[in-house]
Amino acid sequence: MANPDLETPEFIERLRAGDRAAFALVVKHYHPRLLGAARTMLQPADAEEAVQDGWIAAHRALPKFEGRSALLTWLTRIVINQARMQLRKGGREVQFDPTEEGAADALAHRFNANGHWQEPPRAWALSGPDALLTRDELQHCLESHITAMPDNQRLALQLRDIQGLDFNDICNIMDVSASNVRVLVHRARARLFEMVDRFQETGEC
Amino acid sequence: MLKCQEVELRADALVDGTPLSRRERLSLNMHLLMCRHCRRYVRQLRALTAHLRHRESPTAHDDQVQAVLDCVHHSKQTTD
Ligand SMILES: [Zn+2]
């Protein structure tokens, strides 16, 4: 989620005026998230390079940043564009529309032919000291499932559920229609729901 | 009446706060009133997305920040 301290008009004004400490603070807070977004498209070393090039481009463009979107959204768009350029250099074109590959809803098998739950969700332990979602093993399991998703689902999930961007901004960044972004986010969530549900049942990833 | 599988496909709208037509909202709420499995699904999906959103996002190490700043500064010098 965007850091509210870095999104105030006063802070943005400092940034646009070339305040070095302000820029360093933005790098400190947003670099890992931008790297996370770039890694959805590129190998780790290439992702580092794309984010680095993104910072250079952003630093140059900052005086023109008008604050019409959140700073994090604006930076993410710049980094995704850098990542696209890198892929293009390597002869790969990116297209994020949903495909048949990885299309099935990960929860589809839990319904019978009439569309009723045949294997309903288990009750997750949501509170208490051993709450399911706060357990370390589950964090690792979430990470590895996110890493293993198809690129377009991972990027949509990263932008929506991890960075907290608006659907409109995600459509622009990914160049995918609103309904297709929603499909991608739904499929990504269904995968993770299925994974957490299995973890609740078996305690294993 | 919606089927559970249709609720599963529409639950994202509830989680995302997507505006729904009166009719869509009514049919979803009707189903949720009657079906505890889908109520549980929606509640846990909300918990899952909230968890993803609010996981502590790491900050970059100081030397990582310095590396970025050096690079930005260097590129400025070479293009100015
Ligand atoms: Zn139901």
Coordinates of C-alpha atoms and ligand atoms in Angstrom, one line a residue:
Chain A
M1 CA 0.0 0.0 0.0
A2 CA 1.2 3.5 -0.7
N3 CA 2.8 5.2 2.3
P4 CA 0.6 8.1 3.3
D5 CA 3.5 10.2 4.5
L6 CA 5.0 10.1 1.0
E7 CA 1.8 11.1 -0.7
T8 CA 1.0 14.5 0.9
P9 CA 1.0 17.6 -1.3
E10 CA 3.7 19.1 0.9
F11 CA 6.0 16.1 0.5
I12 CA 5.4 16.0 -3.3
E13 CA 6.3 19.7 -3.4
R14 CA 9.6 19.1 -1.7
L15 CA 10.3 16.2 -4.1
R16 CA 9.5 18.3 -7.2
A17 CA 11.7 21.1 -5.9
G18 CA 14.6 18.6 -5.9
D19 CA 14.9 17.9 -2.1
R20 CA 17.5 15.1 -1.9
A21 CA 16.4 13.8 1.5
A22 CA 12.8 13.5 0.3
F23 CA 14.0 11.6 -2.8
A24 CA 16.1 9.3 -0.6
L25 CA 13.1 8.6 1.6
V26 CA 11.0 7.7 -1.5
V27 CA 13.7 5.2 -2.6
K28 CA 13.9 3.7 0.8
H29 CA 10.2 3.1 1.0
Y30 CA 9.2 2.3 -2.5
H31 CA 12.3 0.5 -4.0
P32 CA 11.3 -3.0 -2.7
R33 CA 7.8 -2.6 -4.0
L34 CA 8.9 -1.5 -7.4
L35 CA 11.4 -4.4 -7.5
G36 CA 8.5 -6.7 -6.6
A37 CA 6.5 -5.3 -9.6
A38 CA 9.5 -5.6 -12.0
R39 CA 10.2 -9.2 -10.8
T40 CA 6.7 -10.2 -11.9
M41 CA 8.0 -9.7 -15.5
L42 CA 11.8 -10.1 -15.4
Q43 CA 14.6 -12.2 -14.0
P44 CA 16.0 -10.8 -10.8
A45 CA 19.1 -9.1 -12.3
D46 CA 17.1 -7.6 -15.1
A47 CA 14.5 -6.4 -12.7
E48 CA 17.1 -4.6 -10.7
E49 CA 18.3 -2.9 -13.8
A50 CA 14.7 -1.9 -14.8
V51 CA 14.0 -0.4 -11.4
Q52 CA 17.3 1.4 -11.5
D53 CA 16.5 2.9 -14.9
G54 CA 13.1 3.6 -13.6
W55 CA 14.6 5.8 -10.8
I56 CA 16.7 7.7 -13.3
A57 CA 13.7 8.3 -15.5
A58 CA 11.5 9.3 -12.5
H59 CA 14.1 11.7 -11.1
R60 CA 14.2 13.4 -14.5
A61 CA 10.5 13.6 -14.8
L62 CA 9.7 14.6 -11.2
P63 CA 9.4 18.3 -11.9
K64 CA 6.6 17.5 -14.3
F65 CA 4.8 15.1 -11.9
E66 CA 1.4 16.7 -11.2
G67 CA 0.1 14.4 -8.5
R68 CA -2.9 13.4 -10.5
S69 CA -2.2 9.8 -9.4
A70 CA -0.5 8.6 -6.3
L71 CA 3.3 8.8 -6.4
L72 CA 3.6 5.0 -6.0
T73 CA 1.2 4.5 -9.0
W74 CA 3.2 6.9 -11.1
L75 CA 6.5 5.2 -10.2
T76 CA 5.0 1.8 -10.9
R77 CA 4.0 2.9 -14.3
I78 CA 7.5 4.1 -15.1
V79 CA 9.1 0.9 -13.9
I80 CA 6.7 -1.4 -15.8
N81 CA 7.5 0.7 -18.9
Q82 CA 11.2 0.1 -18.3
A83 CA 10.5 -3.6 -17.9
R84 CA 8.6 -3.7 -21.1
M85 CA 11.4 -2.0 -22.9
Q86 CA 13.9 -4.5 -21.6
L87 CA 11.7 -7.4 -22.7
R88 CA 11.4 -5.8 -26.2
K89 CA 15.2 -5.5 -26.4
G90 CA 15.4 -9.2 -25.8
G91 CA 12.8 -9.7 -28.6
R92 CA 9.9 -10.5 -26.2
E93 CA 6.7 -8.7 -26.5
V94 CA 4.4 -8.6 -23.4
Q95 CA 0.8 -9.0 -23.5
F96 CA -1.1 -9.3 -20.3
D97 CA -4.6 -10.3 -21.4
P98 CA -5.9 -13.4 -19.8
T99 CA -5.2 -16.6 -21.8
E100 CA -6.5 -20.1 -21.6
E101 CA -3.3 -21.1 -20.0
G102 CA -3.7 -21.1 -16.2
A103 CA -7.3 -20.1 -16.9
A104 CA -9.2 -22.5 -14.7
D105 CA -10.5 -21.0 -11.5
A106 CA -8.5 -22.8 -8.8
L107 CA -11.7 -23.3 -6.8
A108 CA -13.8 -24.7 -9.7
H109 CA -13.3 -28.3 -8.6
R110 CA -14.8 -27.5 -5.2
F111 CA -18.3 -27.1 -6.7
N112 CA -20.6 -29.8 -8.0
A113 CA -22.4 -29.8 -11.3
N114 CA -25.2 -27.7 -9.9
G115 CA -22.9 -25.0 -8.8
H116 CA -23.1 -25.8 -5.0
W117 CA -20.1 -26.3 -2.8
Q118 CA -19.2 -29.9 -2.7
E119 CA -16.1 -29.2 -0.7
P120 CA -16.9 -26.0 1.2
P121 CA -14.2 -23.7 2.6
R122 CA -12.8 -24.8 5.9
A123 CA -13.0 -22.5 8.9
W124 CA -9.8 -20.6 9.1
A125 CA -8.4 -19.7 12.5
L126 CA -8.5 -15.9 12.0
S127 CA -7.8 -14.7 15.5
G128 CA -5.8 -15.7 18.5
P129 CA -2.0 -16.0 19.0
D130 CA -1.7 -18.7 16.4
A131 CA -3.9 -17.0 13.8
L132 CA -3.4 -18.8 10.5
L133 CA -2.6 -15.8 8.4
T134 CA 0.2 -14.5 10.7
R135 CA 2.1 -17.8 10.8
D136 CA 5.6 -17.7 9.3
E137 CA 5.2 -20.9 7.3
L138 CA 2.2 -19.5 5.7
Q139 CA 4.0 -16.3 4.6
H140 CA 6.6 -18.5 2.9
C141 CA 3.9 -20.6 1.3
L142 CA 2.1 -17.4 0.0
E143 CA 5.4 -16.1 -1.4
S144 CA 6.2 -19.3 -3.3
H145 CA 2.6 -19.5 -4.7
I146 CA 2.7 -15.9 -5.8
T147 CA 6.1 -16.6 -7.5
A148 CA 4.7 -19.6 -9.3
M149 CA 1.6 -17.8 -10.8
P150 CA 1.4 -16.9 -14.5
D151 CA 3.0 -13.5 -15.0
N152 CA -0.2 -11.6 -15.8
Q153 CA -2.0 -12.9 -12.7
R154 CA 1.0 -12.2 -10.5
L155 CA 1.3 -8.6 -11.8
A156 CA -2.4 -8.0 -11.4
L157 CA -2.3 -9.3 -7.8
Q158 CA 0.8 -7.3 -7.0
L159 CA -0.7 -4.1 -8.2
R160 CA -4.1 -4.6 -6.7
D161 CA -3.7 -6.5 -3.5
I162 CA -0.2 -5.8 -2.5
Q163 CA 0.3 -2.2 -3.7
G164 CA -3.3 -1.3 -3.4
L165 CA -3.7 0.5 -6.7
D166 CA -7.0 1.4 -8.3
F167 CA -8.4 -0.7 -11.0
N168 CA -8.3 2.2 -13.4
D169 CA -4.6 2.7 -12.8
I170 CA -3.9 -1.0 -13.2
C171 CA -5.7 -1.1 -16.6
N172 CA -3.5 1.8 -17.8
I173 CA -0.3 0.3 -16.5
M174 CA -1.0 -3.2 -17.9
D175 CA -2.8 -2.0 -21.0
V176 CA -5.6 -4.5 -20.3
S177 CA -9.4 -3.9 -20.2
A178 CA -11.1 -3.4 -16.8
S179 CA -12.9 -6.7 -17.1
N180 CA -9.8 -8.6 -17.9
V181 CA -7.9 -7.1 -15.0
R182 CA -10.7 -8.3 -12.7
V183 CA -10.5 -11.7 -14.2
L184 CA -6.8 -11.8 -13.5
V185 CA -7.1 -10.6 -10.0
H186 CA -9.9 -13.1 -9.3
R187 CA -7.9 -16.1 -10.6
A188 CA -4.9 -15.0 -8.6
R189 CA -7.0 -14.7 -5.4
A190 CA -8.7 -18.1 -6.0
R191 CA -5.3 -19.7 -6.2
L192 CA -4.2 -18.2 -2.9
F193 CA -7.5 -19.0 -1.2
E194 CA -7.2 -22.6 -2.3
M195 CA -3.6 -22.7 -1.0
V196 CA -4.5 -21.1 2.4
D197 CA -7.5 -23.5 2.8
R198 CA -5.3 -26.5 2.1
F199 CA -2.8 -25.1 4.6
Q200 CA -5.5 -24.8 7.3
E201 CA -6.4 -28.4 6.7
T202 CA -3.0 -30.0 6.4
G203 CA -0.6 -27.5 7.9
E204 CA 1.6 -28.0 4.9
C205 CA 2.4 -25.8 1.9
Chain B
M1 CA -31.3 -17.5 -6.7
L2 CA -27.6 -17.4 -7.4
K3 CA -25.6 -20.6 -7.2
C4 CA -22.7 -20.8 -4.8
Q5 CA -20.3 -20.9 -7.8
E6 CA -21.7 -17.6 -9.1
V7 CA -21.2 -16.1 -5.6
E8 CA -17.6 -17.2 -5.7
L9 CA -17.2 -15.4 -9.0
R10 CA -18.9 -12.2 -7.8
A11 CA -17.3 -12.0 -4.3
D12 CA -14.4 -9.9 -5.5
A13 CA -16.8 -7.0 -6.1
L14 CA -17.7 -7.1 -2.4
V15 CA -14.1 -7.2 -1.4
D16 CA -13.1 -4.4 -3.8
G17 CA -16.1 -2.3 -3.1
T18 CA -17.1 -2.3 -6.7
P19 CA -20.4 -0.5 -7.2
L20 CA -23.2 -3.1 -8.0
S21 CA -26.6 -2.6 -9.3
R22 CA -29.5 -2.8 -6.8
R23 CA -30.5 -6.1 -8.3
E24 CA -27.0 -7.6 -8.2
R25 CA -26.5 -6.5 -4.6
L26 CA -29.9 -7.9 -3.6
S27 CA -29.3 -11.3 -5.1
L28 CA -25.8 -11.5 -3.5
N29 CA -27.1 -10.5 -0.1
M30 CA -30.1 -12.9 -0.4
H31 CA -27.7 -15.8 -1.1
L32 CA -25.3 -14.8 1.7
L33 CA -28.2 -14.7 4.1
M34 CA -29.1 -18.3 3.4
C35 CA -25.7 -19.9 2.8
R36 CA -23.1 -20.2 5.5
H37 CA -20.5 -21.7 3.1
C38 CA -20.5 -18.6 0.9
R39 CA -20.6 -16.3 4.0
R40 CA -17.5 -18.0 5.2
Y41 CA -15.9 -17.8 1.7
V42 CA -16.5 -14.0 1.5
R43 CA -15.3 -13.4 5.1
Q44 CA -12.1 -15.4 4.5
L45 CA -11.4 -13.8 1.1
R46 CA -11.7 -10.4 2.8
A47 CA -9.2 -11.5 5.5
L48 CA -6.8 -12.8 2.9
T49 CA -6.8 -9.7 0.7
A50 CA -6.5 -7.5 3.8
H51 CA -3.6 -9.6 4.9
L52 CA -1.8 -9.2 1.6
R53 CA -2.4 -5.4 1.6
H54 CA -1.2 -4.8 5.2
R55 CA 1.8 -7.1 5.3
E56 CA 4.7 -5.0 6.4
S57 CA 6.4 -3.9 3.3
P58 CA 10.1 -4.0 3.8
T59 CA 12.2 -0.8 3.3
A60 CA 15.4 -0.8 1.3
H61 CA 18.7 -1.0 3.1
D62 CA 20.7 2.2 3.4
D63 CA 23.4 0.9 1.0
Q64 CA 20.8 -0.1 -1.5
V65 CA 19.3 3.5 -1.3
Q66 CA 22.8 4.9 -1.7
A67 CA 23.4 2.8 -4.8
V68 CA 20.2 4.1 -6.4
L69 CA 21.1 7.7 -5.5
D70 CA 24.6 7.4 -6.8
C71 CA 23.3 6.0 -10.1
V72 CA 20.7 8.8 -10.4
H73 CA 23.4 11.4 -9.6
H74 CA 25.8 9.9 -12.1
S75 CA 23.4 9.8 -14.9
K76 CA 22.5 13.4 -14.2
Q77 CA 26.1 14.4 -14.5
T78 CA 26.6 12.6 -17.8
T79 CA 23.5 14.1 -19.4
D80 CA 23.7 17.6 -18.0
Ligands
ZN1 ZN -23.6 -20.5 -1.4

